[in-house]
């Protein structure tokens, strides 16, 4: 077991590394533990990140690691498998190590659970994507499709329409249903609705081809798919952080700077905010870092006063 550090951060994506940068520069002793599977690691380019628009996500993270290491932040390639509160926190790693810290920030992101339609997972991040802000501009004004996975796909299709007048919503033989009112709204915005069962998706990086079970095939530039988000919040829950009802499902409850209901336990990025794009996750990490440092300054002061009166 190592000596206790100021902050352990679990997760070295945009949220975790942004927090590490601010805390490192605040001269805090920080260890970041990372399992090495950033959510957008499958994508060739990351968009919408000011001054880094179009940078490959893995290159972005390489640069970010380089930056935080300049301030003495240590990055440990391992998965955190358990955590407990023990005069601060103890985090167990899958390599057998244990880390101790005064404060703990969880920035473990989420896993996209994809529909099992053949081709969707294989093309994830290239032909099949989730986020029009990330991939919409590149296919603007071209034929795009939205694969219906549930009622959230109604909004997804209307979003896609912002980038192209040629949008087709694939309801995939009842994988999602739309009522007459929604059908009329789609008609008014020129969004086509195709109800045939989808058999598989093929693609070559530049476009996708949807094969329907009735034998037809149709090409599109991109297929937008709304996955089910599975936040990787097991460590937060195991430490007793309260959860609350979210728009879809539940989320661990946090304040505006990422504080959970457990003192000293923080969360930032997709683990608590599935909609957070890279700049938002970075902002959440930075906000949490500032709050964590302020909290530690408070504890340092209390300790100094207590020592003086001993
Ligand atoms: C295909 C795709 C393309 C995208 N493109 C863009 C884009 O162009 N622009 C944009 O702004 N956003 C994009 N996004 C969204 C982007 O992925 C998220 O905004 C971003 O990843 C959130 O950062 P994060 O730090 O919260 O999580 P992540 O980046 O997922 O980082 C979490 C890290 O925690 C690690 N981890 C998880 N559990 C543990 C554990 N127990 N122990 C140790 N480590 C652990 C993971 O391995 C991972 O490295 C895209 C998403 C997808 C799916």
PDB file of C-alpha atoms in Angstrom, residues 16-289:
ATOM      1  CA  UNK A  16     -10.222  12.882 -15.012  1.00  0.00           C
ATOM      2  CA  UNK A  17      -7.210  14.413 -16.767  1.00  0.00           C
ATOM      3  CA  UNK A  18      -8.690  17.898 -16.708  1.00  0.00           C
ATOM      4  CA  UNK A  19      -9.130  17.563 -12.946  1.00  0.00           C
ATOM      5  CA  UNK A  20      -5.595  16.200 -12.648  1.00  0.00           C
ATOM      6  CA  UNK A  21      -4.192  19.216 -14.504  1.00  0.00           C
ATOM      7  CA  UNK A  22      -5.853  21.724 -12.180  1.00  0.00           C
ATOM      8  CA  UNK A  23      -4.960  19.745  -9.052  1.00  0.00           C
ATOM      9  CA  UNK A  24      -1.369  19.198 -10.193  1.00  0.00           C
ATOM     10  CA  UNK A  25      -0.989  22.899 -10.803  1.00  0.00           C
ATOM     11  CA  UNK A  26      -2.465  23.486  -7.338  1.00  0.00           C
ATOM     12  CA  UNK A  27       0.539  21.509  -6.054  1.00  0.00           C
ATOM     13  CA  UNK A  28      -1.603  18.617  -4.859  1.00  0.00           C
ATOM     14  CA  UNK A  29      -0.227  15.112  -4.844  1.00  0.00           C
ATOM     15  CA  UNK A  30      -2.370  13.271  -7.366  1.00  0.00           C
ATOM     16  CA  UNK A  31      -2.513   9.712  -8.675  1.00  0.00           C
ATOM     17  CA  UNK A  32      -4.711   8.877 -11.659  1.00  0.00           C
ATOM     18  CA  UNK A  33      -5.701   5.237 -12.228  1.00  0.00           C
ATOM     19  CA  UNK A  34      -6.879   4.301 -15.682  1.00  0.00           C
ATOM     20  CA  UNK A  35      -8.190   1.205 -17.413  1.00  0.00           C
ATOM     21  CA  UNK A  36      -7.313   2.600 -20.865  1.00  0.00           C
ATOM     22  CA  UNK A  37     -10.718   2.425 -22.545  1.00  0.00           C
ATOM     23  CA  UNK A  38     -11.896   5.989 -23.221  1.00  0.00           C
ATOM     24  CA  UNK A  39     -15.404   6.038 -24.651  1.00  0.00           C
ATOM     25  CA  UNK A  40     -14.498   7.822 -27.894  1.00  0.00           C
ATOM     26  CA  UNK A  41     -11.276   5.857 -28.373  1.00  0.00           C
ATOM     27  CA  UNK A  42     -12.958   4.062 -31.295  1.00  0.00           C
ATOM     28  CA  UNK A  43     -13.349   7.304 -33.272  1.00  0.00           C
ATOM     29  CA  UNK A  44     -10.734   8.556 -35.746  1.00  0.00           C
ATOM     30  CA  UNK A  45     -11.350  12.223 -34.913  1.00  0.00           C
ATOM     31  CA  UNK A  46     -12.837  14.247 -32.099  1.00  0.00           C
ATOM     32  CA  UNK A  47     -14.759  17.384 -32.988  1.00  0.00           C
ATOM     33  CA  UNK A  48     -16.031  20.454 -31.211  1.00  0.00           C
ATOM     34  CA  UNK A  49     -13.088  20.806 -28.845  1.00  0.00           C
ATOM     35  CA  UNK A  50     -11.790  24.342 -29.137  1.00  0.00           C
ATOM     36  CA  UNK A  51      -8.248  24.495 -30.617  1.00  0.00           C
ATOM     37  CA  UNK A  52      -8.267  20.663 -30.953  1.00  0.00           C
ATOM     38  CA  UNK A  53     -11.117  20.270 -33.449  1.00  0.00           C
ATOM     39  CA  UNK A  54     -10.474  17.123 -35.499  1.00  0.00           C
ATOM     40  CA  UNK A  55      -7.690  15.730 -33.292  1.00  0.00           C
ATOM     41  CA  UNK A  56      -7.759  11.914 -32.926  1.00  0.00           C
ATOM     42  CA  UNK A  57      -9.104  11.162 -29.407  1.00  0.00           C
ATOM     43  CA  UNK A  58      -6.128   8.984 -28.469  1.00  0.00           C
ATOM     44  CA  UNK A  59      -3.719  11.738 -29.533  1.00  0.00           C
ATOM     45  CA  UNK A  60      -5.723  14.243 -27.482  1.00  0.00           C
ATOM     46  CA  UNK A  61      -5.379  11.985 -24.437  1.00  0.00           C
ATOM     47  CA  UNK A  62      -1.656  11.426 -25.076  1.00  0.00           C
ATOM     48  CA  UNK A  63      -1.124  15.197 -25.077  1.00  0.00           C
ATOM     49  CA  UNK A  64      -3.266  15.565 -21.967  1.00  0.00           C
ATOM     50  CA  UNK A  65      -1.238  12.924 -20.107  1.00  0.00           C
ATOM     51  CA  UNK A  66       1.969  14.638 -21.113  1.00  0.00           C
ATOM     52  CA  UNK A  67       0.618  17.922 -19.739  1.00  0.00           C
ATOM     53  CA  UNK A  68      -0.479  16.554 -16.371  1.00  0.00           C
ATOM     54  CA  UNK A  69       2.743  14.592 -15.868  1.00  0.00           C
ATOM     55  CA  UNK A  70       4.652  17.888 -16.089  1.00  0.00           C
ATOM     56  CA  UNK A  71       3.055  18.816 -12.769  1.00  0.00           C
ATOM     57  CA  UNK A  72       4.064  15.606 -11.025  1.00  0.00           C
ATOM     58  CA  UNK A  73       0.754  13.779 -11.477  1.00  0.00           C
ATOM     59  CA  UNK A  74       1.328  10.002 -11.511  1.00  0.00           C
ATOM     60  CA  UNK A  75      -0.727   7.879 -13.923  1.00  0.00           C
ATOM     61  CA  UNK A  76      -1.141   4.210 -13.053  1.00  0.00           C
ATOM     62  CA  UNK A  77      -2.358   1.842 -15.776  1.00  0.00           C
ATOM     63  CA  UNK A  78      -4.757  -0.356 -13.803  1.00  0.00           C
ATOM     64  CA  UNK A  79      -8.438  -0.774 -13.052  1.00  0.00           C
ATOM     65  CA  UNK A  80      -9.859   0.184  -9.692  1.00  0.00           C
ATOM     66  CA  UNK A  81     -11.883  -2.817  -8.556  1.00  0.00           C
ATOM     67  CA  UNK A  82     -13.055  -1.704  -5.103  1.00  0.00           C
ATOM     68  CA  UNK A  83     -12.999   1.314  -2.825  1.00  0.00           C
ATOM     69  CA  UNK A  84     -13.751   1.944   0.821  1.00  0.00           C
ATOM     70  CA  UNK A  85     -13.827   4.902   3.155  1.00  0.00           C
ATOM     71  CA  UNK A  86     -11.030   4.603   5.742  1.00  0.00           C
ATOM     72  CA  UNK A  87      -9.816   7.934   7.149  1.00  0.00           C
ATOM     73  CA  UNK A  88     -10.021   9.172   3.571  1.00  0.00           C
ATOM     74  CA  UNK A  89     -10.307   6.484   0.911  1.00  0.00           C
ATOM     75  CA  UNK A  90      -8.632   3.240  -0.086  1.00  0.00           C
ATOM     76  CA  UNK A  91      -8.803   2.084  -3.673  1.00  0.00           C
ATOM     77  CA  UNK A  92      -7.934  -1.483  -4.626  1.00  0.00           C
ATOM     78  CA  UNK A  93      -6.438  -2.089  -8.050  1.00  0.00           C
ATOM     79  CA  UNK A  94      -6.638  -5.146 -10.270  1.00  0.00           C
ATOM     80  CA  UNK A  95      -2.814  -5.419 -10.223  1.00  0.00           C
ATOM     81  CA  UNK A  96      -2.957  -6.107  -6.485  1.00  0.00           C
ATOM     82  CA  UNK A  97      -1.981  -2.569  -5.438  1.00  0.00           C
ATOM     83  CA  UNK A  98      -3.902  -0.306  -3.079  1.00  0.00           C
ATOM     84  CA  UNK A  99      -3.965   3.489  -3.163  1.00  0.00           C
ATOM     85  CA  UNK A 100      -4.910   5.754  -0.273  1.00  0.00           C
ATOM     86  CA  UNK A 101      -6.084   9.331  -0.577  1.00  0.00           C
ATOM     87  CA  UNK A 102      -7.713  12.146   1.325  1.00  0.00           C
ATOM     88  CA  UNK A 103     -10.221  12.794  -1.486  1.00  0.00           C
ATOM     89  CA  UNK A 104     -11.463  10.563  -4.299  1.00  0.00           C
ATOM     90  CA  UNK A 105     -12.683  11.648  -7.722  1.00  0.00           C
ATOM     91  CA  UNK A 106     -14.463   9.116  -9.900  1.00  0.00           C
ATOM     92  CA  UNK A 107     -14.332   9.903 -13.630  1.00  0.00           C
ATOM     93  CA  UNK A 108     -14.932   6.450 -15.053  1.00  0.00           C
ATOM     94  CA  UNK A 109     -17.248   7.416 -17.909  1.00  0.00           C
ATOM     95  CA  UNK A 110     -19.901   5.147 -19.343  1.00  0.00           C
ATOM     96  CA  UNK A 111     -20.310   2.163 -21.637  1.00  0.00           C
ATOM     97  CA  UNK A 112     -22.489   2.478 -24.734  1.00  0.00           C
ATOM     98  CA  UNK A 113     -24.751  -0.569 -24.934  1.00  0.00           C
ATOM     99  CA  UNK A 114     -25.506  -0.977 -28.616  1.00  0.00           C
ATOM    100  CA  UNK A 115     -28.429  -2.762 -30.258  1.00  0.00           C
ATOM    101  CA  UNK A 116     -27.419  -6.222 -31.471  1.00  0.00           C
ATOM    102  CA  UNK A 117     -28.165  -5.476 -35.145  1.00  0.00           C
ATOM    103  CA  UNK A 118     -25.187  -6.989 -37.003  1.00  0.00           C
ATOM    104  CA  UNK A 119     -22.744  -4.288 -38.110  1.00  0.00           C
ATOM    105  CA  UNK A 120     -23.663  -1.631 -35.542  1.00  0.00           C
ATOM    106  CA  UNK A 121     -20.931  -2.612 -33.074  1.00  0.00           C
ATOM    107  CA  UNK A 122     -18.386  -3.392 -35.800  1.00  0.00           C
ATOM    108  CA  UNK A 123     -18.792   0.079 -37.353  1.00  0.00           C
ATOM    109  CA  UNK A 124     -19.132   1.965 -34.033  1.00  0.00           C
ATOM    110  CA  UNK A 125     -17.292   5.281 -34.170  1.00  0.00           C
ATOM    111  CA  UNK A 126     -16.953   5.295 -37.975  1.00  0.00           C
ATOM    112  CA  UNK A 127     -20.144   4.405 -39.913  1.00  0.00           C
ATOM    113  CA  UNK A 128     -22.392   4.123 -36.870  1.00  0.00           C
ATOM    114  CA  UNK A 129     -22.212   7.002 -34.412  1.00  0.00           C
ATOM    115  CA  UNK A 130     -24.229   8.620 -31.652  1.00  0.00           C
ATOM    116  CA  UNK A 131     -23.577  12.318 -31.609  1.00  0.00           C
ATOM    117  CA  UNK A 132     -24.538  14.774 -34.351  1.00  0.00           C
ATOM    118  CA  UNK A 133     -22.430  17.498 -32.716  1.00  0.00           C
ATOM    119  CA  UNK A 134     -19.412  15.196 -33.109  1.00  0.00           C
ATOM    120  CA  UNK A 135     -20.090  13.758 -36.569  1.00  0.00           C
ATOM    121  CA  UNK A 136     -22.938  15.764 -38.130  1.00  0.00           C
ATOM    122  CA  UNK A 137     -20.938  18.488 -39.870  1.00  0.00           C
ATOM    123  CA  UNK A 138     -18.935  15.961 -41.899  1.00  0.00           C
ATOM    124  CA  UNK A 139     -22.147  14.537 -43.440  1.00  0.00           C
ATOM    125  CA  UNK A 140     -24.120  17.761 -43.699  1.00  0.00           C
ATOM    126  CA  UNK A 141     -26.748  17.846 -46.463  1.00  0.00           C
ATOM    127  CA  UNK A 142     -26.157  14.168 -47.250  1.00  0.00           C
ATOM    128  CA  UNK A 143     -28.462  11.159 -46.727  1.00  0.00           C
ATOM    129  CA  UNK A 144     -28.272   9.988 -43.127  1.00  0.00           C
ATOM    130  CA  UNK A 145     -30.318   7.500 -41.153  1.00  0.00           C
ATOM    131  CA  UNK A 146     -31.261   7.124 -37.516  1.00  0.00           C
ATOM    132  CA  UNK A 147     -31.711   3.582 -36.233  1.00  0.00           C
ATOM    133  CA  UNK A 148     -34.639   3.567 -33.823  1.00  0.00           C
ATOM    134  CA  UNK A 149     -33.723   1.975 -30.512  1.00  0.00           C
ATOM    135  CA  UNK A 150     -36.494   3.407 -28.342  1.00  0.00           C
ATOM    136  CA  UNK A 151     -38.512   6.542 -27.885  1.00  0.00           C
ATOM    137  CA  UNK A 152     -35.377   8.689 -27.508  1.00  0.00           C
ATOM    138  CA  UNK A 153     -34.793   8.124 -31.227  1.00  0.00           C
ATOM    139  CA  UNK A 154     -37.691  10.482 -32.025  1.00  0.00           C
ATOM    140  CA  UNK A 155     -35.659  13.413 -30.732  1.00  0.00           C
ATOM    141  CA  UNK A 156     -32.477  11.954 -32.241  1.00  0.00           C
ATOM    142  CA  UNK A 157     -34.092  12.039 -35.702  1.00  0.00           C
ATOM    143  CA  UNK A 158     -35.220  15.657 -35.250  1.00  0.00           C
ATOM    144  CA  UNK A 159     -31.671  16.525 -34.169  1.00  0.00           C
ATOM    145  CA  UNK A 160     -30.181  14.846 -37.232  1.00  0.00           C
ATOM    146  CA  UNK A 161     -32.490  16.969 -39.393  1.00  0.00           C
ATOM    147  CA  UNK A 162     -30.519  20.028 -38.251  1.00  0.00           C
ATOM    148  CA  UNK A 163     -27.536  18.718 -40.207  1.00  0.00           C
ATOM    149  CA  UNK A 164     -29.269  17.288 -43.270  1.00  0.00           C
ATOM    150  CA  UNK A 165     -32.592  17.584 -45.106  1.00  0.00           C
ATOM    151  CA  UNK A 166     -32.290  13.889 -46.060  1.00  0.00           C
ATOM    152  CA  UNK A 167     -32.986  12.025 -42.832  1.00  0.00           C
ATOM    153  CA  UNK A 168     -34.622   8.594 -42.634  1.00  0.00           C
ATOM    154  CA  UNK A 169     -35.744   7.162 -39.306  1.00  0.00           C
ATOM    155  CA  UNK A 170     -35.597   3.356 -39.284  1.00  0.00           C
ATOM    156  CA  UNK A 171     -38.186   2.084 -36.824  1.00  0.00           C
ATOM    157  CA  UNK A 172     -36.962  -1.471 -37.503  1.00  0.00           C
ATOM    158  CA  UNK A 173     -40.177  -3.445 -37.369  1.00  0.00           C
ATOM    159  CA  UNK A 174     -41.358  -2.176 -33.995  1.00  0.00           C
ATOM    160  CA  UNK A 175     -37.973  -1.641 -32.299  1.00  0.00           C
ATOM    161  CA  UNK A 176     -39.559   1.741 -31.592  1.00  0.00           C
ATOM    162  CA  UNK A 177     -43.061   3.042 -32.132  1.00  0.00           C
ATOM    163  CA  UNK A 178     -44.279   6.479 -33.119  1.00  0.00           C
ATOM    164  CA  UNK A 179     -47.810   7.798 -32.790  1.00  0.00           C
ATOM    165  CA  UNK A 180     -49.804   9.668 -35.438  1.00  0.00           C
ATOM    166  CA  UNK A 181     -48.867  13.038 -33.989  1.00  0.00           C
ATOM    167  CA  UNK A 182     -45.134  12.232 -34.165  1.00  0.00           C
ATOM    168  CA  UNK A 183     -45.557  10.827 -37.689  1.00  0.00           C
ATOM    169  CA  UNK A 184     -47.137  14.128 -38.743  1.00  0.00           C
ATOM    170  CA  UNK A 185     -44.274  16.090 -37.135  1.00  0.00           C
ATOM    171  CA  UNK A 186     -41.772  14.001 -39.081  1.00  0.00           C
ATOM    172  CA  UNK A 187     -43.726  14.656 -42.286  1.00  0.00           C
ATOM    173  CA  UNK A 188     -43.706  18.408 -41.615  1.00  0.00           C
ATOM    174  CA  UNK A 189     -39.898  18.381 -41.257  1.00  0.00           C
ATOM    175  CA  UNK A 190     -39.332  16.150 -44.283  1.00  0.00           C
ATOM    176  CA  UNK A 191     -38.032  13.216 -42.209  1.00  0.00           C
ATOM    177  CA  UNK A 192     -38.836   9.867 -43.837  1.00  0.00           C
ATOM    178  CA  UNK A 193     -39.940   6.947 -41.687  1.00  0.00           C
ATOM    179  CA  UNK A 194     -39.000   3.435 -42.811  1.00  0.00           C
ATOM    180  CA  UNK A 195     -40.660   0.648 -40.836  1.00  0.00           C
ATOM    181  CA  UNK A 196     -39.063  -2.453 -42.435  1.00  0.00           C
ATOM    182  CA  UNK A 197     -36.976  -4.771 -40.268  1.00  0.00           C
ATOM    183  CA  UNK A 198     -33.248  -4.030 -40.457  1.00  0.00           C
ATOM    184  CA  UNK A 199     -31.162  -7.142 -41.053  1.00  0.00           C
ATOM    185  CA  UNK A 200     -27.625  -5.795 -41.010  1.00  0.00           C
ATOM    186  CA  UNK A 201     -25.391  -2.774 -41.575  1.00  0.00           C
ATOM    187  CA  UNK A 202     -22.294  -2.830 -43.762  1.00  0.00           C
ATOM    188  CA  UNK A 203     -19.848  -0.013 -44.298  1.00  0.00           C
ATOM    189  CA  UNK A 204     -16.476   1.021 -45.617  1.00  0.00           C
ATOM    190  CA  UNK A 205     -15.680   4.041 -43.459  1.00  0.00           C
ATOM    191  CA  UNK A 206     -17.118   6.498 -46.001  1.00  0.00           C
ATOM    192  CA  UNK A 207     -20.706   5.285 -45.995  1.00  0.00           C
ATOM    193  CA  UNK A 208     -22.971   2.564 -44.671  1.00  0.00           C
ATOM    194  CA  UNK A 209     -25.446   0.294 -46.385  1.00  0.00           C
ATOM    195  CA  UNK A 210     -28.558  -0.848 -44.573  1.00  0.00           C
ATOM    196  CA  UNK A 211     -29.908  -4.261 -45.597  1.00  0.00           C
ATOM    197  CA  UNK A 212     -33.578  -4.777 -44.827  1.00  0.00           C
ATOM    198  CA  UNK A 213     -35.064  -8.209 -44.190  1.00  0.00           C
ATOM    199  CA  UNK A 214     -37.322  -7.765 -47.229  1.00  0.00           C
ATOM    200  CA  UNK A 215     -34.217  -7.801 -49.441  1.00  0.00           C
ATOM    201  CA  UNK A 216     -33.873  -4.056 -50.124  1.00  0.00           C
ATOM    202  CA  UNK A 217     -30.619  -2.228 -49.503  1.00  0.00           C
ATOM    203  CA  UNK A 218     -30.151   1.484 -48.966  1.00  0.00           C
ATOM    204  CA  UNK A 219     -26.916   3.511 -48.680  1.00  0.00           C
ATOM    205  CA  UNK A 220     -26.433   6.369 -46.201  1.00  0.00           C
ATOM    206  CA  UNK A 221     -23.426   8.474 -45.265  1.00  0.00           C
ATOM    207  CA  UNK A 222     -23.877   7.758 -41.544  1.00  0.00           C
ATOM    208  CA  UNK A 223     -26.170   5.803 -39.294  1.00  0.00           C
ATOM    209  CA  UNK A 224     -26.930   7.537 -36.007  1.00  0.00           C
ATOM    210  CA  UNK A 225     -27.737   5.164 -33.141  1.00  0.00           C
ATOM    211  CA  UNK A 226     -28.816   6.082 -29.636  1.00  0.00           C
ATOM    212  CA  UNK A 227     -27.255   3.456 -27.332  1.00  0.00           C
ATOM    213  CA  UNK A 228     -28.356   2.645 -23.828  1.00  0.00           C
ATOM    214  CA  UNK A 229     -25.905   4.416 -21.508  1.00  0.00           C
ATOM    215  CA  UNK A 230     -24.462   2.310 -18.696  1.00  0.00           C
ATOM    216  CA  UNK A 231     -22.659   4.676 -16.354  1.00  0.00           C
ATOM    217  CA  UNK A 232     -19.645   3.024 -14.720  1.00  0.00           C
ATOM    218  CA  UNK A 233     -20.668   4.210 -11.269  1.00  0.00           C
ATOM    219  CA  UNK A 234     -20.179   1.016  -9.259  1.00  0.00           C
ATOM    220  CA  UNK A 235     -17.412   2.530  -7.102  1.00  0.00           C
ATOM    221  CA  UNK A 236     -19.579   5.548  -6.258  1.00  0.00           C
ATOM    222  CA  UNK A 237     -22.530   3.369  -5.319  1.00  0.00           C
ATOM    223  CA  UNK A 238     -20.401   0.959  -3.279  1.00  0.00           C
ATOM    224  CA  UNK A 239     -19.174   3.929  -1.224  1.00  0.00           C
ATOM    225  CA  UNK A 240     -22.770   4.859  -0.429  1.00  0.00           C
ATOM    226  CA  UNK A 241     -23.273   7.815  -2.808  1.00  0.00           C
ATOM    227  CA  UNK A 242     -26.984   8.531  -3.164  1.00  0.00           C
ATOM    228  CA  UNK A 243     -28.609   8.118  -6.562  1.00  0.00           C
ATOM    229  CA  UNK A 244     -31.489  10.085  -8.017  1.00  0.00           C
ATOM    230  CA  UNK A 245     -33.933   9.722 -10.886  1.00  0.00           C
ATOM    231  CA  UNK A 246     -32.529  11.127 -14.135  1.00  0.00           C
ATOM    232  CA  UNK A 247     -34.274  11.913 -17.442  1.00  0.00           C
ATOM    233  CA  UNK A 248     -33.506   8.312 -18.376  1.00  0.00           C
ATOM    234  CA  UNK A 249     -32.806   5.875 -15.530  1.00  0.00           C
ATOM    235  CA  UNK A 250     -30.813   6.884 -12.478  1.00  0.00           C
ATOM    236  CA  UNK A 251     -27.649   8.842 -11.824  1.00  0.00           C
ATOM    237  CA  UNK A 252     -25.440   9.374  -8.823  1.00  0.00           C
ATOM    238  CA  UNK A 253     -26.505  12.638  -7.257  1.00  0.00           C
ATOM    239  CA  UNK A 254     -23.896  15.426  -7.435  1.00  0.00           C
ATOM    240  CA  UNK A 255     -23.827  19.137  -6.758  1.00  0.00           C
ATOM    241  CA  UNK A 256     -22.736  21.659  -9.366  1.00  0.00           C
ATOM    242  CA  UNK A 257     -19.050  20.978  -8.718  1.00  0.00           C
ATOM    243  CA  UNK A 258     -19.324  17.200  -8.635  1.00  0.00           C
ATOM    244  CA  UNK A 259     -19.608  16.626  -4.873  1.00  0.00           C
ATOM    245  CA  UNK A 260     -21.591  13.481  -4.038  1.00  0.00           C
ATOM    246  CA  UNK A 261     -23.535  12.902  -0.827  1.00  0.00           C
ATOM    247  CA  UNK A 262     -20.421  11.232   0.649  1.00  0.00           C
ATOM    248  CA  UNK A 263     -17.960  13.751   2.058  1.00  0.00           C
ATOM    249  CA  UNK A 264     -14.717  13.761   0.081  1.00  0.00           C
ATOM    250  CA  UNK A 265     -16.138  11.702  -2.796  1.00  0.00           C
ATOM    251  CA  UNK A 266     -16.538  13.452  -6.143  1.00  0.00           C
ATOM    252  CA  UNK A 267     -17.649  12.560  -9.666  1.00  0.00           C
ATOM    253  CA  UNK A 268     -17.198  14.212 -13.057  1.00  0.00           C
ATOM    254  CA  UNK A 269     -17.894  13.520 -16.728  1.00  0.00           C
ATOM    255  CA  UNK A 270     -20.000  10.821 -18.342  1.00  0.00           C
ATOM    256  CA  UNK A 271     -20.162   8.720 -15.179  1.00  0.00           C
ATOM    257  CA  UNK A 272     -22.769  11.158 -13.857  1.00  0.00           C
ATOM    258  CA  UNK A 273     -23.611  13.149 -16.998  1.00  0.00           C
ATOM    259  CA  UNK A 274     -24.067  10.922 -20.078  1.00  0.00           C
ATOM    260  CA  UNK A 275     -24.646  13.923 -22.339  1.00  0.00           C
ATOM    261  CA  UNK A 276     -21.316  15.576 -21.515  1.00  0.00           C
ATOM    262  CA  UNK A 277     -19.187  15.989 -24.622  1.00  0.00           C
ATOM    263  CA  UNK A 278     -15.420  16.331 -24.238  1.00  0.00           C
ATOM    264  CA  UNK A 279     -15.389  20.079 -23.426  1.00  0.00           C
ATOM    265  CA  UNK A 280     -18.201  19.618 -20.899  1.00  0.00           C
ATOM    266  CA  UNK A 281     -16.425  16.661 -19.271  1.00  0.00           C
ATOM    267  CA  UNK A 282     -13.249  18.756 -19.101  1.00  0.00           C
ATOM    268  CA  UNK A 283     -15.186  21.612 -17.500  1.00  0.00           C
ATOM    269  CA  UNK A 284     -16.736  19.258 -14.952  1.00  0.00           C
ATOM    270  CA  UNK A 285     -13.296  17.861 -14.113  1.00  0.00           C
ATOM    271  CA  UNK A 286     -11.840  21.336 -13.667  1.00  0.00           C
ATOM    272  CA  UNK A 287     -14.793  22.474 -11.532  1.00  0.00           C
ATOM    273  CA  UNK A 288     -14.471  19.406  -9.314  1.00  0.00           C
ATOM    274  CA  UNK A 289     -10.713  19.985  -8.987  1.00  0.00           C
TER     275      UNK A 289
END
